[in-house]
Amino acid sequence: MKNVRDLFAIDGRVAIITGGAGLLGFQHASAIAAAGGIPVLIDISEQHAKAATEKLADEYGVASSYVIADITSHDAVAAACDEVLRRHGRADILINNAANNPKLENTTETNFSRFENFPIAQWEADIAVGLTGALLCSQRFGTFMAEAGRGVILNIASDLAVIAPDQRLYRQEGTPEHLQPVKPVTYSIVKSALVGLTRYLATYWADKGVRVNAISPGGVHNGQPDEFVSRLSKLIPMQRMASLSEYQGSVLFLCSDASSYMTGANLIVDGGRTVW
Ligand SMILES: NC(=O)c1ccc[n+]([C@@H]2O[C@H](COP(=O)([O-])OP(=O)(O)OC[C@H]3O[C@@H](n4cnc5c(N)ncnc54)[C@H](O)[C@@H]3O)[C@@H](O)[C@H]2O)c1
């Protein structure tokens, strides 16, 4: 039996992280790099992907790289997968992390976030990135892993895959009722569906050595207004939002052999919010 510390080592394993240039994507990549893995960021933003890759190389001395791709496009994902395999000849870990995060501040005329007004174009755009993107990446990279007989897929869901959004969190003083911003319906839909995709793929590839799990993180503290932080903290038994690096442990756990007997699980890491 391996030393328990060795269970967390992922030396030389190639980890593809969609939305890897974003706030949490970079944190996932850092966890991979710190444990000896090789992060490959897939992102639509060249500027951010380049900066994140350089930072990873500086901080961890790792041969990280990036591929620019729009993961909503079948052909772009196919090309990105070919490029990763050309560079590394392997793909061990896929973290489906990218999401569309439309800003909620639009309170003029009609607030797009409200369910009554929610535009179908926004619905399609959010589902395309969060869900179709995860499907396309899982299809390409997961099929490679199944053929190799080994691999891990990790879907980044949310505490809002487990509970409904508490719309009181987003209320703005002085804004008329019909213009009050809300968490868009697509967030709940995409995150719940990712947990469904997790269970589907976990059983589909269980006999092929590919494990598929999800993490449902709570909100990360990232300079939100004090009022919002205070409201949200009251809904969390631990009375605070997560710090930026606080999901690294669970990401590494689910991407490494430390979780070798786990598949199809949704690991809720939310300071206890969904327990209340
Ligand atoms: N930040 C939080 O508090 C929080 C909490 C729970 C869950 N999550 C989830 O964690 C994940 C990451 O969140 P974040 O806060 O880092 O978001 P972010 O907006 O900082 O990062 C998203 C990244 O995805 C990339 N992206 C967007 N569309 C793309 C496309 N079509 N193709 C390729 N890349 C694309 C963006 O360029 C960006 O780099 C999301 O799935 C989010 O829902 C975040």
Coordinates of C-alpha atoms and ligand atoms in Angstrom, one line a residue:
M1 CA 0.0 0.0 0.0
K2 CA 1.2 3.5 -0.9
N3 CA 2.1 6.0 1.9
V4 CA -0.9 8.1 2.3
R5 CA 1.0 11.3 1.3
D6 CA 2.0 9.6 -2.0
L7 CA -1.7 9.2 -2.7
F8 CA -1.9 12.9 -3.4
A9 CA 1.1 13.0 -5.7
I10 CA 0.2 13.4 -9.4
D11 CA 3.7 13.7 -10.8
G12 CA 3.8 14.1 -14.5
R13 CA 0.1 13.8 -15.0
V14 CA -1.4 16.2 -17.5
A15 CA -4.5 18.1 -16.2
I16 CA -6.7 20.1 -18.6
I17 CA -8.5 22.9 -16.9
T18 CA -11.3 24.7 -18.9
G19 CA -11.7 28.4 -17.9
G20 CA -8.2 27.9 -16.4
A21 CA -7.4 31.6 -16.7
G22 CA -10.3 32.6 -14.5
L23 CA -10.5 33.2 -10.8
L24 CA -10.9 29.6 -9.6
G25 CA -9.4 28.0 -12.7
F26 CA -6.0 29.4 -11.8
Q27 CA -6.4 28.0 -8.2
H28 CA -7.2 24.5 -9.6
A29 CA -4.2 24.8 -11.8
S30 CA -2.0 25.8 -8.8
A31 CA -3.2 22.8 -6.9
I32 CA -2.3 20.5 -9.8
A33 CA 1.1 22.2 -10.2
A34 CA 1.9 22.1 -6.5
A35 CA 1.3 18.3 -6.5
G36 CA 3.6 17.7 -9.5
G37 CA 1.1 17.7 -12.3
I38 CA 1.2 19.6 -15.5
P39 CA -1.6 22.1 -16.0
V40 CA -2.9 22.9 -19.4
L41 CA -5.3 25.8 -19.4
I42 CA -8.0 25.9 -22.0
D43 CA -9.6 29.4 -22.2
I44 CA -11.1 31.8 -24.6
S45 CA -9.0 34.7 -23.3
E46 CA -5.5 34.7 -24.7
Q47 CA -4.4 37.6 -22.5
H48 CA -5.5 36.0 -19.3
A49 CA -4.4 32.5 -20.3
K50 CA -0.9 33.7 -21.1
A51 CA -0.6 35.6 -17.9
A52 CA -1.8 32.7 -15.8
T53 CA 0.5 30.2 -17.5
E54 CA 3.5 32.4 -16.9
K55 CA 2.5 32.8 -13.2
L56 CA 2.2 29.1 -12.8
A57 CA 5.6 28.6 -14.4
D58 CA 7.1 31.2 -12.1
E59 CA 5.5 30.0 -8.9
Y60 CA 5.8 26.2 -9.4
G61 CA 8.5 25.8 -12.0
V62 CA 6.2 23.7 -13.9
A63 CA 5.9 23.3 -17.7
S64 CA 2.3 24.6 -17.8
S65 CA 0.8 25.8 -21.1
Y66 CA -2.4 27.0 -22.6
V67 CA -4.6 26.4 -25.6
I68 CA -7.0 29.0 -26.8
A69 CA -10.4 27.5 -27.6
D70 CA -14.1 28.3 -27.4
I71 CA -15.3 25.2 -25.6
T72 CA -18.8 25.7 -27.0
S73 CA -17.5 24.7 -30.4
H74 CA -17.2 21.0 -31.3
D75 CA -14.4 21.7 -33.7
A76 CA -12.5 24.0 -31.4
V77 CA -12.6 21.3 -28.6
A78 CA -11.5 18.6 -31.0
A79 CA -8.5 20.8 -32.1
A80 CA -7.7 21.6 -28.5
C81 CA -7.6 18.0 -27.6
D82 CA -5.4 17.1 -30.6
E83 CA -3.1 19.9 -29.5
V84 CA -2.8 18.7 -25.9
L85 CA -2.1 15.2 -27.1
R86 CA 0.4 16.4 -29.6
R87 CA 2.3 18.3 -26.9
H88 CA 2.1 15.7 -24.1
G89 CA 0.9 12.4 -25.6
R90 CA -1.3 12.0 -22.6
A91 CA -4.4 13.5 -20.8
D92 CA -4.9 12.3 -17.2
I93 CA -7.2 14.8 -15.6
L94 CA -10.0 17.1 -17.0
I95 CA -11.5 19.8 -14.9
N96 CA -14.7 21.2 -16.4
N97 CA -14.6 24.6 -14.8
A98 CA -15.5 27.2 -17.4
A99 CA -18.7 29.1 -17.0
N100 CA -20.4 32.2 -18.4
N101 CA -20.7 34.7 -15.6
P102 CA -23.0 37.5 -16.8
K103 CA -23.0 40.6 -14.6
L104 CA -26.2 41.2 -12.7
E105 CA -26.0 45.0 -12.4
N106 CA -28.4 45.8 -15.3
T107 CA -31.3 47.5 -13.6
T108 CA -32.3 49.8 -16.5
E109 CA -35.7 49.3 -18.3
T110 CA -35.9 45.5 -17.9
N111 CA -33.5 43.6 -15.7
F112 CA -32.4 40.7 -17.9
S113 CA -31.7 38.5 -14.9
R114 CA -35.3 38.3 -13.7
F115 CA -37.0 35.1 -14.7
E116 CA -39.9 36.9 -16.5
N117 CA -37.5 38.7 -18.8
F118 CA -34.7 36.2 -19.1
P119 CA -33.6 36.2 -22.7
I120 CA -33.4 32.9 -24.6
A121 CA -30.1 34.1 -26.1
Q122 CA -28.7 34.4 -22.5
W123 CA -30.1 30.9 -21.7
E124 CA -28.4 29.4 -24.7
A125 CA -25.1 31.3 -24.1
D126 CA -24.9 30.1 -20.4
I127 CA -25.8 26.5 -21.2
A128 CA -23.4 26.5 -24.1
V129 CA -20.4 27.3 -22.0
G130 CA -21.3 25.6 -18.7
L131 CA -22.9 22.5 -20.0
T132 CA -22.3 21.9 -23.7
G133 CA -18.7 22.8 -23.1
A134 CA -18.4 20.2 -20.3
L135 CA -20.1 17.7 -22.6
L136 CA -17.7 18.3 -25.5
C137 CA -14.6 18.3 -23.4
S138 CA -15.7 15.1 -21.6
Q139 CA -16.4 13.5 -25.0
R140 CA -13.0 14.2 -26.4
F141 CA -10.7 13.9 -23.4
G142 CA -12.9 11.3 -21.6
T143 CA -12.9 9.0 -24.7
F144 CA -9.1 9.2 -24.8
M145 CA -9.0 8.4 -21.1
A146 CA -11.4 5.5 -21.5
E147 CA -9.2 4.1 -24.3
A148 CA -6.1 4.6 -22.1
G149 CA -7.9 2.8 -19.2
R150 CA -7.2 5.6 -16.8
G151 CA -8.3 9.1 -16.1
V152 CA -10.2 11.5 -13.9
I153 CA -12.9 14.1 -14.7
L154 CA -13.9 16.7 -12.2
N155 CA -16.9 18.9 -12.8
I156 CA -17.1 22.2 -11.0
A157 CA -20.7 22.7 -9.9
S158 CA -21.8 24.9 -7.0
D159 CA -23.7 25.0 -3.8
L160 CA -26.5 26.1 -6.1
A161 CA -26.6 22.7 -7.6
V162 CA -27.9 21.6 -4.2
I163 CA -30.1 24.5 -3.0
A164 CA -32.0 27.3 -4.7
P165 CA -30.4 30.7 -4.8
D166 CA -31.6 33.0 -2.0
Q167 CA -32.5 36.0 -4.1
R168 CA -32.6 38.2 -1.0
L169 CA -28.8 38.2 -1.3
Y170 CA -28.8 40.2 -4.5
R171 CA -31.4 42.9 -3.5
Q172 CA -30.5 46.5 -4.2
E173 CA -31.7 49.3 -2.0
G174 CA -34.0 51.7 -3.8
T175 CA -34.5 49.5 -6.9
P176 CA -38.1 48.9 -7.8
E177 CA -39.3 45.3 -7.2
H178 CA -39.7 44.3 -10.9
L179 CA -36.1 45.5 -11.5
Q180 CA -34.4 43.8 -8.5
P181 CA -31.5 41.6 -9.8
V182 CA -31.6 37.9 -9.2
K183 CA -29.2 35.0 -9.7
P184 CA -30.1 33.9 -13.2
V185 CA -32.1 30.7 -13.7
T186 CA -29.3 29.3 -15.9
Y187 CA -27.0 29.1 -13.0
S188 CA -29.2 26.6 -11.1
I189 CA -29.9 24.7 -14.4
V190 CA -26.2 24.4 -15.5
K191 CA -24.9 23.4 -12.1
S192 CA -27.7 20.9 -11.4
A193 CA -27.2 19.4 -14.8
L194 CA -23.4 19.1 -14.2
V195 CA -24.1 16.8 -11.2
G196 CA -26.4 14.8 -13.6
L197 CA -23.6 14.6 -16.1
T198 CA -21.2 13.5 -13.4
R199 CA -23.4 10.6 -12.4
Y200 CA -24.0 9.6 -16.0
L201 CA -20.3 9.5 -17.0
A202 CA -19.2 8.0 -13.7
T203 CA -21.3 4.9 -14.4
Y204 CA -20.8 5.0 -18.2
W205 CA -17.0 4.8 -17.8
A206 CA -16.8 3.0 -14.4
D207 CA -15.4 -0.1 -16.0
K208 CA -12.9 1.8 -18.1
G209 CA -10.8 3.2 -15.2
V210 CA -12.2 6.8 -15.6
R211 CA -13.6 8.3 -12.4
V212 CA -15.9 11.3 -12.6
N213 CA -16.8 13.4 -9.7
A214 CA -18.1 16.9 -8.9
I215 CA -17.3 19.6 -6.4
S216 CA -20.0 22.0 -5.2
P217 CA -18.2 25.0 -3.9
G218 CA -19.8 27.9 -2.0
G219 CA -19.1 31.5 -2.8
V220 CA -15.5 32.8 -2.8
H221 CA -14.6 36.0 -1.2
N222 CA -13.4 38.3 -4.0
G223 CA -13.9 41.9 -3.2
Q224 CA -17.7 41.8 -3.2
P225 CA -19.5 44.7 -1.5
D226 CA -19.5 44.4 2.4
E227 CA -23.3 44.3 2.4
F228 CA -23.4 41.2 0.2
V229 CA -20.6 39.5 2.1
S230 CA -22.4 40.1 5.4
R231 CA -25.8 38.8 4.1
L232 CA -24.2 35.7 2.6
S233 CA -22.1 35.0 5.7
K234 CA -25.3 34.9 7.8
L235 CA -26.5 32.0 5.7
I236 CA -23.3 30.0 6.3
P237 CA -22.8 28.0 9.5
M238 CA -19.1 28.8 9.4
Q239 CA -20.1 32.5 9.0
R240 CA -17.8 33.4 6.2
M241 CA -17.3 33.0 2.4
A242 CA -14.4 30.8 1.2
S243 CA -11.0 32.2 0.6
L244 CA -9.6 31.9 -2.9
S245 CA -7.3 29.0 -2.3
E246 CA -9.7 27.0 -0.1
Y247 CA -10.9 24.6 -2.8
Q248 CA -7.4 23.4 -3.7
G249 CA -7.4 20.6 -1.2
S250 CA -10.7 19.1 -2.5
V251 CA -9.6 19.5 -6.1
L252 CA -6.4 17.7 -5.5
F253 CA -8.2 15.0 -3.5
L254 CA -10.6 14.3 -6.3
C255 CA -7.9 14.5 -9.1
S256 CA -5.5 12.2 -7.3
D257 CA -5.4 8.6 -6.2
A258 CA -6.4 9.7 -2.7
S259 CA -10.0 9.4 -4.0
S260 CA -9.4 6.2 -5.9
Y261 CA -12.6 4.6 -4.7
M262 CA -14.8 7.6 -5.4
T263 CA -16.9 8.1 -8.5
G264 CA -20.2 9.8 -9.2
A265 CA -19.9 11.8 -6.0
N266 CA -20.7 15.5 -5.5
L267 CA -18.4 16.8 -2.9
I268 CA -20.0 19.8 -1.2
V269 CA -17.5 22.3 0.1
D270 CA -19.6 25.2 1.3
G271 CA -18.8 26.1 4.9
G272 CA -22.0 24.2 5.8
R273 CA -24.4 26.5 3.8
T274 CA -26.4 23.6 2.3
V275 CA -26.7 21.9 5.7
W276 CA -28.9 24.7 7.1
Ligands
LIG1 N1 -16.4 32.3 -7.9 C1 -17.2 31.6 -7.1 O1 -17.5 32.1 -6.0 C2 -17.8 30.3 -7.4 C3 -18.6 29.6 -6.5 C4 -19.1 28.4 -6.8 C5 -18.8 27.8 -8.1 N2 -18.1 28.5 -9.0 C6 -17.8 28.0 -10.3 O2 -16.4 27.9 -10.5 C7 -16.1 28.0 -11.9 C8 -15.1 29.1 -12.1 O3 -15.6 30.3 -11.6 P1 -14.8 31.6 -11.6 O4 -15.4 32.5 -10.5 O5 -13.3 31.3 -11.6 O6 -15.2 32.3 -13.0 P2 -14.4 33.2 -14.0 O7 -15.4 34.0 -14.7 O8 -13.3 34.0 -13.2 O9 -13.6 32.3 -15.0 C9 -14.3 31.6 -16.0 C10 -13.3 31.4 -17.1 O10 -13.9 30.7 -18.2 C11 -13.5 31.3 -19.4 N3 -14.5 31.0 -20.5 C12 -15.7 31.6 -20.6 N4 -16.3 31.2 -21.7 C13 -15.5 30.3 -22.3 C14 -15.5 29.5 -23.5 N5 -16.6 29.6 -24.3 N6 -14.5 28.7 -23.8 C15 -13.4 28.7 -23.0 N7 -13.3 29.4 -21.9 C16 -14.3 30.2 -21.5 C17 -13.3 32.8 -19.1 O11 -12.4 33.4 -20.1 C18 -12.7 32.7 -17.7 O12 -11.3 32.7 -17.7 C19 -17.4 28.3 -12.6 O13 -18.0 27.1 -13.1 C20 -18.3 28.8 -11.5 O14 -19.7 28.7 -11.7 C21 -17.5 29.8 -8.7

